[in-house]
Short mmCIF file of C-alpha atoms in Angstrom, two decimals:
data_model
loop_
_atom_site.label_atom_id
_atom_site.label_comp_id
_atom_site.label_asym_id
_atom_site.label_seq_id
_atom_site.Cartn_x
_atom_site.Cartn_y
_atom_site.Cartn_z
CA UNK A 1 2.57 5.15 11.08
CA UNK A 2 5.81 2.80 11.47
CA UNK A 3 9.05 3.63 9.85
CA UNK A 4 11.60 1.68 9.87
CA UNK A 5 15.45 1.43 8.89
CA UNK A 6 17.01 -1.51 7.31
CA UNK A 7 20.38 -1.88 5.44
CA UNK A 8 20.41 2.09 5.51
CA UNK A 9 17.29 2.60 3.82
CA UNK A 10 13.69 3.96 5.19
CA UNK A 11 10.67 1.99 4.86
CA UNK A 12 6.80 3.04 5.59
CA UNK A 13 4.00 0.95 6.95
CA UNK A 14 1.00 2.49 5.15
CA UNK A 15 -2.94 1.45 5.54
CA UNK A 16 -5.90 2.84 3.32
CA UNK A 17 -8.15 1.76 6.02
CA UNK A 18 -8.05 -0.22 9.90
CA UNK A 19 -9.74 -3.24 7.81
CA UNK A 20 -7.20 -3.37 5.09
CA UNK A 21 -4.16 -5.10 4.97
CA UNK A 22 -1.09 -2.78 4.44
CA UNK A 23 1.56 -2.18 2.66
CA UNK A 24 5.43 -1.28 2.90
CA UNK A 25 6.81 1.93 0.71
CA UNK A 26 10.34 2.81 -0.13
CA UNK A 27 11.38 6.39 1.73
CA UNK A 28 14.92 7.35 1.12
CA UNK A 29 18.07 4.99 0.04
CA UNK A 30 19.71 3.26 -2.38
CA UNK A 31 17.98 1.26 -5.19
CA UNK A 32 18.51 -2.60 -4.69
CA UNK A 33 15.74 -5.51 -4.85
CA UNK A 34 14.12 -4.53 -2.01
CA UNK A 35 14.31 -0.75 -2.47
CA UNK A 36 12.56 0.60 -6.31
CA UNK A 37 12.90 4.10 -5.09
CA UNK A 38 11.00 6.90 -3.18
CA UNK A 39 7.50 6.30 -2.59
CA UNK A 40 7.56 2.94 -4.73
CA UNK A 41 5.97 -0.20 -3.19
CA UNK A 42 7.98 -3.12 -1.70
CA UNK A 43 7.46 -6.68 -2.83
CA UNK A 44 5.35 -8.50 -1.20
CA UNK A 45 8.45 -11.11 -0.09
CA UNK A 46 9.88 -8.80 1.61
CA UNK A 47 7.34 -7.57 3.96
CA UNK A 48 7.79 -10.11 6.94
CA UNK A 49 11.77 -9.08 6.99
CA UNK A 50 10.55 -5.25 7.38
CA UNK A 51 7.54 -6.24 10.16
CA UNK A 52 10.22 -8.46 12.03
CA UNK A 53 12.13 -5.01 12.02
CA UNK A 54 9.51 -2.69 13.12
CA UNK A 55 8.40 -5.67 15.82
CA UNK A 56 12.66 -5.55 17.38
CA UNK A 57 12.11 -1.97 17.53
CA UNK A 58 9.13 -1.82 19.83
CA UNK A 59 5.75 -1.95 17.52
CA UNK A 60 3.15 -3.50 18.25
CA UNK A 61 1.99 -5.93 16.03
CA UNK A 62 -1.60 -5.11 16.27
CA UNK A 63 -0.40 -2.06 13.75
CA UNK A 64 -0.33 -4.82 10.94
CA UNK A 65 -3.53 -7.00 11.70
CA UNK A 66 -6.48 -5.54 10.33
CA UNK A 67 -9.78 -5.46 12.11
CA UNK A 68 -12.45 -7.24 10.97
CA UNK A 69 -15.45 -5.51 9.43
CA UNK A 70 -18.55 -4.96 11.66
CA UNK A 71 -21.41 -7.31 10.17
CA UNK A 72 -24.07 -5.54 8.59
CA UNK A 73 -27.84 -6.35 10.02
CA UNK A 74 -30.00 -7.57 7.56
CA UNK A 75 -33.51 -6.04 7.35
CA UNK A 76 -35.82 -9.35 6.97
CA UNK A 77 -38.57 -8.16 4.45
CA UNK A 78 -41.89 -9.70 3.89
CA UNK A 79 -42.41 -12.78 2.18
CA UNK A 80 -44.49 -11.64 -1.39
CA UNK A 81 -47.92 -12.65 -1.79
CA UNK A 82 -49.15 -15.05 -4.92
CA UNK A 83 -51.67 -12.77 -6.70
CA UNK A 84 -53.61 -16.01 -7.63
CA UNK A 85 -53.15 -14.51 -11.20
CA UNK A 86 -50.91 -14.84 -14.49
CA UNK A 87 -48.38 -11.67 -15.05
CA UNK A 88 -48.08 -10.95 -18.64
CA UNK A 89 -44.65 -8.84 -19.17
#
């Protein structure tokens, strides 16, 4: 989890999953632009000024990439057979 202070407020790097992009929440501060209040999502513009941030203080930046999914195999099923017949539905 990264947290991170700018302009004397607390931000949160959070992640549903490791192959989702991210998002940056609002911990403690004053209200502004950037800052909607506790627990309240950041705009989107703002996220490369908070990552920059977290980056200066020693993050690595693999904790905002996501990995990619793991291809799934794909059973290969036999081709159907003509029945030589009409179907009536």
């Amino acid at each position: 989890m990264v947290e991170v202070k700018h302009d004397n407020r607390t931000y949160r790097y959070c992640r549903n999953s490791e192959y989702e992009v991210g998002y940056w929440i609002g911990i403690e501060g004053k209200r502004n632009n950037m800052f909607n209040g506790p627990h309240c999502k950041i705009p989107m513009m703002y996220y490369r000024v908070l990552q920059n941030e977290a980056l200066r203080l020693g993050y690595s930046i693999t904790e905002f990439i996501p990995k990619s999914k793991p291809e799934k195999i794909k059973k290969i099923r036999a081709k159907k057979k003509a029945k030589g017949s009409i179907s009536i539905f």
